[in-house]
Short mmCIF file of N, CA and C in Angstrom, two decimals:
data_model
loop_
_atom_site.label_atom_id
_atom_site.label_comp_id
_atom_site.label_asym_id
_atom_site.label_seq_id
_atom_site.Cartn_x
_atom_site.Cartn_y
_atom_site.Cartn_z
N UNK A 1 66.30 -0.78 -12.59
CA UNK A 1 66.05 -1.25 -13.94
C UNK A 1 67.35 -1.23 -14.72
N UNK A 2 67.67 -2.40 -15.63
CA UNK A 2 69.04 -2.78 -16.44
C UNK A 2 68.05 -3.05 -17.78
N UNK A 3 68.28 -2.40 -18.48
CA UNK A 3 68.35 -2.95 -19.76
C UNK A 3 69.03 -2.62 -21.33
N UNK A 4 69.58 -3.52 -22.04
CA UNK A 4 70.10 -3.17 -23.34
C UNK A 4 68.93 -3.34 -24.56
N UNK A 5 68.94 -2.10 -25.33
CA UNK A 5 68.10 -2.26 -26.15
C UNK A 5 68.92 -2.31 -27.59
N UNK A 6 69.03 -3.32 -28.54
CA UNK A 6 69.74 -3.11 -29.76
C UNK A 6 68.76 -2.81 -31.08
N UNK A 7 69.27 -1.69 -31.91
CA UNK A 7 68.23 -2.06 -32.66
C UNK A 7 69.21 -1.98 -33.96
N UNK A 8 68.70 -2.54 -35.14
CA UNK A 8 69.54 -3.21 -36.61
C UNK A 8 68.74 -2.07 -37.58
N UNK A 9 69.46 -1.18 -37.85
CA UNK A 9 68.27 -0.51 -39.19
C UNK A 9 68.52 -1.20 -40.27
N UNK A 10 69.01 -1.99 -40.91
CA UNK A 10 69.76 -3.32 -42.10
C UNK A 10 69.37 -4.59 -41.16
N UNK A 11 68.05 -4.91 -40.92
CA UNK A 11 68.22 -6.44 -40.54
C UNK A 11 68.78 -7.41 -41.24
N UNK A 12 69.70 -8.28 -40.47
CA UNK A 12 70.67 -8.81 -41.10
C UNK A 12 72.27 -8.88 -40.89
N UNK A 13 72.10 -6.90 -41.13
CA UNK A 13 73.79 -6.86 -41.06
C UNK A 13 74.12 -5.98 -39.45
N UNK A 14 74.85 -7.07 -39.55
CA UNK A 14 74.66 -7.14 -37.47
C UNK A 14 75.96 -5.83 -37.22
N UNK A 15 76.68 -5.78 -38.45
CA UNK A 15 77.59 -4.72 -37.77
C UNK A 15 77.39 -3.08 -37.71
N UNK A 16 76.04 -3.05 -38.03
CA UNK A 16 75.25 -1.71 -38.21
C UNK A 16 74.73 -1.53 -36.98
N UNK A 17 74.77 -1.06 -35.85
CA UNK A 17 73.44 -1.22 -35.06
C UNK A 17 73.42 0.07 -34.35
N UNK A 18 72.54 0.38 -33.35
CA UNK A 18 72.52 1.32 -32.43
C UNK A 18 72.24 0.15 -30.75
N UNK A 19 73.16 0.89 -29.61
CA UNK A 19 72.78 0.30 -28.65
C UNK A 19 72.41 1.31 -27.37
N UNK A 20 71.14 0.85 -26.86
CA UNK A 20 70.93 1.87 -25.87
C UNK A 20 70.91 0.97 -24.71
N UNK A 21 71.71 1.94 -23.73
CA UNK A 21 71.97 1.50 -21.95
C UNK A 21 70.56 1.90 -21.51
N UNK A 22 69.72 1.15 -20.48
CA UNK A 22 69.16 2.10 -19.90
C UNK A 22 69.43 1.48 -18.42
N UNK A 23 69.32 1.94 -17.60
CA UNK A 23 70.04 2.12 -15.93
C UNK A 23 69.30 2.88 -14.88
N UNK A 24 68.69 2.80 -13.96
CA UNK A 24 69.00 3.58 -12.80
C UNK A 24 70.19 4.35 -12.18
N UNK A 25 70.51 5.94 -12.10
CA UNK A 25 71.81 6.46 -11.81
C UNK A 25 71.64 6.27 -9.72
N UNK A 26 72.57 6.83 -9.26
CA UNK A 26 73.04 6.60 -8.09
C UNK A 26 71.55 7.28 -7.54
N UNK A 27 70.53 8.35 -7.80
CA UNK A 27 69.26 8.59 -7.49
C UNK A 27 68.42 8.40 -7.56
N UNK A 28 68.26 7.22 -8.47
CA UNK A 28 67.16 6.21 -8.72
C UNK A 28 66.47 6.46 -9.90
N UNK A 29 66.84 7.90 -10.35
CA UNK A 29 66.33 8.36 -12.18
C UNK A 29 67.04 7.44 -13.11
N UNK A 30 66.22 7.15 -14.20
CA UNK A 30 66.04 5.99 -14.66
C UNK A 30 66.85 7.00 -16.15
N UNK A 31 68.20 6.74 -16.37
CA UNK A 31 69.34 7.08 -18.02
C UNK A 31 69.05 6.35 -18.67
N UNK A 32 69.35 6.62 -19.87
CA UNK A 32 70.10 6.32 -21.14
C UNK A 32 70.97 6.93 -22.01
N UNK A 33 71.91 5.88 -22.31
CA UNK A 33 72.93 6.16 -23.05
C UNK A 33 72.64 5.35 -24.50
N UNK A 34 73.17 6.30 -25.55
CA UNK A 34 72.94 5.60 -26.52
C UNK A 34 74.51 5.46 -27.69
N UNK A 35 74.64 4.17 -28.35
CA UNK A 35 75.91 4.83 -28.75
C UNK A 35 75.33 3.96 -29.94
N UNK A 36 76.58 3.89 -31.06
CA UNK A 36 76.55 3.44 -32.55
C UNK A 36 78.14 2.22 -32.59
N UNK A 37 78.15 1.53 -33.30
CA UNK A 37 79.05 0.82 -33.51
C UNK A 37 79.97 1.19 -33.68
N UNK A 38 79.87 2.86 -33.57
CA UNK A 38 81.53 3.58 -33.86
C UNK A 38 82.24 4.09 -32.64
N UNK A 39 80.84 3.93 -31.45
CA UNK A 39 80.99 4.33 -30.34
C UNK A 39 81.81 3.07 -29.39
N UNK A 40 82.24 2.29 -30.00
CA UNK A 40 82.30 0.99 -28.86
C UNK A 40 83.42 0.34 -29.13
N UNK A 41 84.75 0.16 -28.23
CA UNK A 41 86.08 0.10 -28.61
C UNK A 41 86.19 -1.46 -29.17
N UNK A 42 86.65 -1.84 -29.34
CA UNK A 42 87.41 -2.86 -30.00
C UNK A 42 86.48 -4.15 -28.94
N UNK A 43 87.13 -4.05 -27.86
CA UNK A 43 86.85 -5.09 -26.52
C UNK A 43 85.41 -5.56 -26.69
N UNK A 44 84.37 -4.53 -26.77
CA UNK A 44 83.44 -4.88 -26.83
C UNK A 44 82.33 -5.14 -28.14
N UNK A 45 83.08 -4.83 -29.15
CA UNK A 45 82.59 -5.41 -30.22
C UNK A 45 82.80 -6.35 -30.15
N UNK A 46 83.88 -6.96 -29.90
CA UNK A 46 83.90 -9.10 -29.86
C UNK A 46 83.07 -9.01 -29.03
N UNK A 47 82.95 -9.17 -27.49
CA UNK A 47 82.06 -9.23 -26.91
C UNK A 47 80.74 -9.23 -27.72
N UNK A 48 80.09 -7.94 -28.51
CA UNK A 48 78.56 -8.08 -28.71
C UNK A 48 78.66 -9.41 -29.88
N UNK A 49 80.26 -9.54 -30.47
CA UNK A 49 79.61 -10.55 -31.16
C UNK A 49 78.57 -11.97 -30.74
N UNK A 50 79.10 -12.11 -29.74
CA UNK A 50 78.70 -13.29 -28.62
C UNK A 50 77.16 -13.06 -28.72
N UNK A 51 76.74 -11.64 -28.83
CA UNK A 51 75.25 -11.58 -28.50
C UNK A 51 74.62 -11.30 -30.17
N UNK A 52 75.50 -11.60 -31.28
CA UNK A 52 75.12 -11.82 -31.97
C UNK A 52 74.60 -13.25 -32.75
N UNK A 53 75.92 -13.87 -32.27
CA UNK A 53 76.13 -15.18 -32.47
C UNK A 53 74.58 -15.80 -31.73
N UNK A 54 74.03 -15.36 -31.01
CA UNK A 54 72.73 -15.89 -30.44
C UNK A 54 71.64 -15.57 -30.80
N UNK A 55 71.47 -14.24 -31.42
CA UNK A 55 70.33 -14.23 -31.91
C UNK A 55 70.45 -14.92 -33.65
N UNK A 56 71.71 -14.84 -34.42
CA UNK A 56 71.80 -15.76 -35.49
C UNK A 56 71.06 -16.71 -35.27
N UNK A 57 70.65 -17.68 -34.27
CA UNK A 57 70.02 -18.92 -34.30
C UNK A 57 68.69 -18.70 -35.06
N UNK A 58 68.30 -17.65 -35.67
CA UNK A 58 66.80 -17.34 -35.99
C UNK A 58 66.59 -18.11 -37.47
N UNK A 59 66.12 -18.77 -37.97
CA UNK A 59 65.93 -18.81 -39.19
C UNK A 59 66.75 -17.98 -40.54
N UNK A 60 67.17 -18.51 -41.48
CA UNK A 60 67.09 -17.40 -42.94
C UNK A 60 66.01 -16.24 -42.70
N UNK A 61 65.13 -17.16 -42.43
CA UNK A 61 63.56 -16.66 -43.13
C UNK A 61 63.42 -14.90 -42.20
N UNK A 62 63.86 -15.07 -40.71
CA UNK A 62 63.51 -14.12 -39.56
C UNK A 62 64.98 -13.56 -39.63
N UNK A 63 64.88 -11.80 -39.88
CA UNK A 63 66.42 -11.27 -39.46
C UNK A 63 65.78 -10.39 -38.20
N UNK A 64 66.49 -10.20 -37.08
CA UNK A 64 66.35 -9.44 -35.87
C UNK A 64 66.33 -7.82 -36.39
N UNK A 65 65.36 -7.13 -36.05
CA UNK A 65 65.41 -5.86 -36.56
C UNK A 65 65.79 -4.70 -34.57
N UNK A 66 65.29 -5.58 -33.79
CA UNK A 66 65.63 -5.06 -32.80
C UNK A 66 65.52 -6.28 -31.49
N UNK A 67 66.50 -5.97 -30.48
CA UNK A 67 66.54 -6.93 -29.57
C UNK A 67 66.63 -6.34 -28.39
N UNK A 68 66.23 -6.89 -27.13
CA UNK A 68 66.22 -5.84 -25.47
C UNK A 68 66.73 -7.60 -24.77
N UNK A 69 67.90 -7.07 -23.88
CA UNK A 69 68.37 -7.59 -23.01
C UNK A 69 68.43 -7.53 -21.53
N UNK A 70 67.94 -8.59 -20.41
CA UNK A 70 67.53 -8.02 -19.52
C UNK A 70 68.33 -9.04 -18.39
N UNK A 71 68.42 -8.94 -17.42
CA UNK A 71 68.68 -10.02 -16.39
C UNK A 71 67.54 -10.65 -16.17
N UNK A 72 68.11 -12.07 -15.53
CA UNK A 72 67.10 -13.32 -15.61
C UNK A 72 67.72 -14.08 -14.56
N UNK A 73 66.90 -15.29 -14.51
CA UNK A 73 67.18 -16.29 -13.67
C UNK A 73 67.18 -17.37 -14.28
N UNK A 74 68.04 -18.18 -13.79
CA UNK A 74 67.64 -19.72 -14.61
C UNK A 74 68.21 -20.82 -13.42
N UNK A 75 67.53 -22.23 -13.28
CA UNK A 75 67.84 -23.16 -12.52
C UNK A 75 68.67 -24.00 -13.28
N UNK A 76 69.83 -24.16 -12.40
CA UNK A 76 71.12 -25.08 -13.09
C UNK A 76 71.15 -26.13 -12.13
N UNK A 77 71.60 -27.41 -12.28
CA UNK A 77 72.16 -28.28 -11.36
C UNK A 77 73.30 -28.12 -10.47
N UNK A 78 73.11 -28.22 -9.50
CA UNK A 78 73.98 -28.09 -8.26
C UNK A 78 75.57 -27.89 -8.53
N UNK A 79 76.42 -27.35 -7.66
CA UNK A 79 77.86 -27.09 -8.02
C UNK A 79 78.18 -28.80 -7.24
N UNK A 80 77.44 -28.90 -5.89
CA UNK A 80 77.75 -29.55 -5.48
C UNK A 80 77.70 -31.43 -5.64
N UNK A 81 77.21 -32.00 -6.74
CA UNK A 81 77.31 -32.61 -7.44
C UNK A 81 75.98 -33.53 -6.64
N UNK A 82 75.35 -33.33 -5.92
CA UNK A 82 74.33 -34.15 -5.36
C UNK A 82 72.72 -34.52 -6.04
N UNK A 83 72.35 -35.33 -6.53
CA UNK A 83 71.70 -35.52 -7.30
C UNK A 83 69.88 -34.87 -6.60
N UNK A 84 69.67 -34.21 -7.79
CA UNK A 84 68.53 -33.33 -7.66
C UNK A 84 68.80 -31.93 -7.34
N UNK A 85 69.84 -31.43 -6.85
CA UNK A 85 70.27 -30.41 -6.19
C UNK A 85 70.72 -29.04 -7.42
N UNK A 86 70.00 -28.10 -7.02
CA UNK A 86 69.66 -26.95 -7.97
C UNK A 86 70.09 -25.84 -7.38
N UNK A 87 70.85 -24.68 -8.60
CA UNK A 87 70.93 -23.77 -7.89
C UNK A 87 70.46 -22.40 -9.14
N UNK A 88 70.26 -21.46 -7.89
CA UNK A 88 70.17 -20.33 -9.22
C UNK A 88 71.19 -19.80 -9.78
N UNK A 89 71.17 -19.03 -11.40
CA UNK A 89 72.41 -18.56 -11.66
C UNK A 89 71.57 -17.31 -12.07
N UNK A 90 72.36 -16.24 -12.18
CA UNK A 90 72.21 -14.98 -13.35
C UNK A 90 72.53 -15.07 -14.78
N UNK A 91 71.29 -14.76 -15.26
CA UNK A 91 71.07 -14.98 -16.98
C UNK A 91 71.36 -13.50 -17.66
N UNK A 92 71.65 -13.31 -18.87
CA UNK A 92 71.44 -12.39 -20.01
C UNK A 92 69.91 -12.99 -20.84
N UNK A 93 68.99 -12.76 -20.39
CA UNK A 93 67.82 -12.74 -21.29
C UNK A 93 67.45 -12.25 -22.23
N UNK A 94 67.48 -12.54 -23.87
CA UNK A 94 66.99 -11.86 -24.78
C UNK A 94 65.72 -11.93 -25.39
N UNK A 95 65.34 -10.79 -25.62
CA UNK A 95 63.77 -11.01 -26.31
C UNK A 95 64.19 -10.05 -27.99
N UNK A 96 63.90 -10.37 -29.11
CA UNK A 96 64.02 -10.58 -30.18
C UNK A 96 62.77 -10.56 -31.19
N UNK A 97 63.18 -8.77 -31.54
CA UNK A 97 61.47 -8.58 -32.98
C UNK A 97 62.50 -9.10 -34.49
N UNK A 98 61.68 -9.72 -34.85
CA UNK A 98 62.44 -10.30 -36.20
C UNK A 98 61.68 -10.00 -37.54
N UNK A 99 62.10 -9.41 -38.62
CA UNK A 99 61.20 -9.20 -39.56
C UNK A 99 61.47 -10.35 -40.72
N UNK A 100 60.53 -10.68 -42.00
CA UNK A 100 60.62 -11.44 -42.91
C UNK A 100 60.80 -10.37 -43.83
N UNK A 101 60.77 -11.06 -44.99
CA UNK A 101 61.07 -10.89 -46.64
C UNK A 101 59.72 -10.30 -47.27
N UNK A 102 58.57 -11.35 -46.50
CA UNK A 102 57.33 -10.75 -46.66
C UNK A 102 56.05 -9.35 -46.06
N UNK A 103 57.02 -9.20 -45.13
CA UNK A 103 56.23 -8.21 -44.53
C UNK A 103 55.85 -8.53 -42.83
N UNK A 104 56.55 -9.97 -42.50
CA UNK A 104 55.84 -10.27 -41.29
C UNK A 104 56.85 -9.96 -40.17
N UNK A 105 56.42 -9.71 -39.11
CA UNK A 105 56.91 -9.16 -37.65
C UNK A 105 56.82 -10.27 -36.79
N UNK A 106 57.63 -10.75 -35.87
CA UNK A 106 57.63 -11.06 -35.12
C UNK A 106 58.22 -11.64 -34.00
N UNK A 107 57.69 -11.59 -32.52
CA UNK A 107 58.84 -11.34 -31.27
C UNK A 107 59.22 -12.96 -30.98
N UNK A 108 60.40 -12.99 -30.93
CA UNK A 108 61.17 -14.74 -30.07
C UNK A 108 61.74 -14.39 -29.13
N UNK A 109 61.28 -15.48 -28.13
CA UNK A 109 61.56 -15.30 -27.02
C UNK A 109 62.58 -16.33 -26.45
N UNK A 110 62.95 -16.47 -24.83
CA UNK A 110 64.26 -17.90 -24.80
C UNK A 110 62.90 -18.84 -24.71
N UNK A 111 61.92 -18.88 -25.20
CA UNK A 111 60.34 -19.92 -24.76
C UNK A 111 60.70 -20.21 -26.61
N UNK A 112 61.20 -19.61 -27.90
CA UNK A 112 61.20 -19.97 -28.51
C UNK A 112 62.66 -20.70 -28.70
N UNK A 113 63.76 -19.96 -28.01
CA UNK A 113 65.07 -20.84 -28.57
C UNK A 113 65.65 -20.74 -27.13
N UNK A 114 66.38 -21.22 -27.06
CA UNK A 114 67.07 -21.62 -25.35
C UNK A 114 68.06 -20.66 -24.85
N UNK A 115 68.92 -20.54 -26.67
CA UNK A 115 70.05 -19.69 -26.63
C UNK A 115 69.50 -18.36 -26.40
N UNK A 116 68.47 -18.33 -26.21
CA UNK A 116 68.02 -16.86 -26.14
C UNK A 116 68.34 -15.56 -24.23
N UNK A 117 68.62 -17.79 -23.76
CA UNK A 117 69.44 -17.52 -21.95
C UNK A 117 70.44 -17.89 -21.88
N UNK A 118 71.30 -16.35 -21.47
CA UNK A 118 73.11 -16.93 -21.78
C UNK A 118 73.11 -16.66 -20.42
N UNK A 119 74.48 -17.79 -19.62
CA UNK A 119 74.88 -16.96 -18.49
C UNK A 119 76.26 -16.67 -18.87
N UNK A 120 76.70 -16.91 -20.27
CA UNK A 120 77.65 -16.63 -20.58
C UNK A 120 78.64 -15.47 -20.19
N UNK A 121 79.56 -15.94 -19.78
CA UNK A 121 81.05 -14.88 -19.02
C UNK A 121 80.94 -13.31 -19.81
N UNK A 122 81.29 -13.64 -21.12
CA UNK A 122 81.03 -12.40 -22.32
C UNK A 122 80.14 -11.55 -22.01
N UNK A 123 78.81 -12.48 -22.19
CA UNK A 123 77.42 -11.75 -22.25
C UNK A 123 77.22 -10.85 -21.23
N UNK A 124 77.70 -11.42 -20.06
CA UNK A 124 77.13 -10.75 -18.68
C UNK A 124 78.00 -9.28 -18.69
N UNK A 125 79.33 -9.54 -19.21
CA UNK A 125 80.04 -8.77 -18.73
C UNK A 125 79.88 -7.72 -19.86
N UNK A 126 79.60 -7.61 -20.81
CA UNK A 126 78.94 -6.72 -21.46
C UNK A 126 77.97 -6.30 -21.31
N UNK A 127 76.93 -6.56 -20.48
CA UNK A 127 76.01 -5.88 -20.00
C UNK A 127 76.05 -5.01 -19.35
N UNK A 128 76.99 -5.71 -18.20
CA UNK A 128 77.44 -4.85 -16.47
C UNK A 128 77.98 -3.84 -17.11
N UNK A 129 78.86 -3.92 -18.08
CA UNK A 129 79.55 -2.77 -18.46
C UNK A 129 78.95 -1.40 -18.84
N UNK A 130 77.53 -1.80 -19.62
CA UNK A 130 77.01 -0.49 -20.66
C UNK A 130 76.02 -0.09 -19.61
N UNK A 131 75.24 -1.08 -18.04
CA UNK A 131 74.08 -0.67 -17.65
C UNK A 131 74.74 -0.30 -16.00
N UNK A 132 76.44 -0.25 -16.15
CA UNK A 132 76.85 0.46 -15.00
C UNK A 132 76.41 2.15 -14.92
N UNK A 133 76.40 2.63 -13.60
CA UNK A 133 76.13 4.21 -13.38
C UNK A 133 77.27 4.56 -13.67
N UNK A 134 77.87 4.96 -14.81
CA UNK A 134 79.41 5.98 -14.93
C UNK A 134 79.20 6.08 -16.63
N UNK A 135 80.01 7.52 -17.17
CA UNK A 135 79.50 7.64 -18.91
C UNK A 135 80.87 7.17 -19.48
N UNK A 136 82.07 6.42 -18.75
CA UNK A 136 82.89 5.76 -19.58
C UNK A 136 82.73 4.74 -19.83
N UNK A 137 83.02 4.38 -21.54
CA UNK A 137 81.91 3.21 -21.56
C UNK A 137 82.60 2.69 -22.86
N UNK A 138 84.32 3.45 -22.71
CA UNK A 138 85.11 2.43 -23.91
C UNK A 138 85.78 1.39 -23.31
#
């Protein structure tokens, strides 16, 4: 199991957050690490911007109050340029609770926005990084 869990206590202001690793260690017990935006060097704050920049796609109306990132799959067209020809890639999948102004909750998925599946270079590699087995993690 890989997953990033972000959560925003200021939905909205994306440079507030808490992020938790969670991982399988080398024995199959299932960690977490948790750090704060003060915890995370330079490198990878650009980086999460990337995974901010994606959930921004939400409306004014919806700010992300918490988000979980997972590996995925997605079918791309062939490297090999042959028509019909598909291959799989590895995704950053986000799923996304968003709150309103009014009181309302609710989860978007990449079934609601596309950008919600990155196989983006950034994305991935900020993942691998926080849901590797080791506690250096600047």
């Amino acid at each position: 199991m890989k997953e990033l869990q972000f959560y925003f206590p200021t939905p909205g202001n994306w440079g507030l957050f808490i992020l938790t690793a969670i991982f399988s260690d080398r024995n199959g017990f299932i960690q977490s690490r948790r750090f704060t935006q003060d915890d995370i060097s330079t490198k990878w704050l650009e980086a999460f911007g990337e995974v901010v920049s994606v959930i921004a796609v939400l409306s004014d109306e919806w700010k992300a109050v918490q988000a979980w990132a997972r590996l995925g799959q997605i079918m791309v067209p062939g490297a090999d340029g042959e028509e019909g020809s598909m291959e799989t890639v590895e995704t950053i999948v986000l799923t996304v609770e968003a709150v309103n102004a009014r009181g309302g909750r609710r989860v978007f998925t990449s079934e609601d926005y596309a950008e919600f599946s990155t196989p983006a270079k950034a994305a991935m590699e900020f993942f691998n990084h926080f849901t590797k087995n080791n506690n250096n993690h600047e």
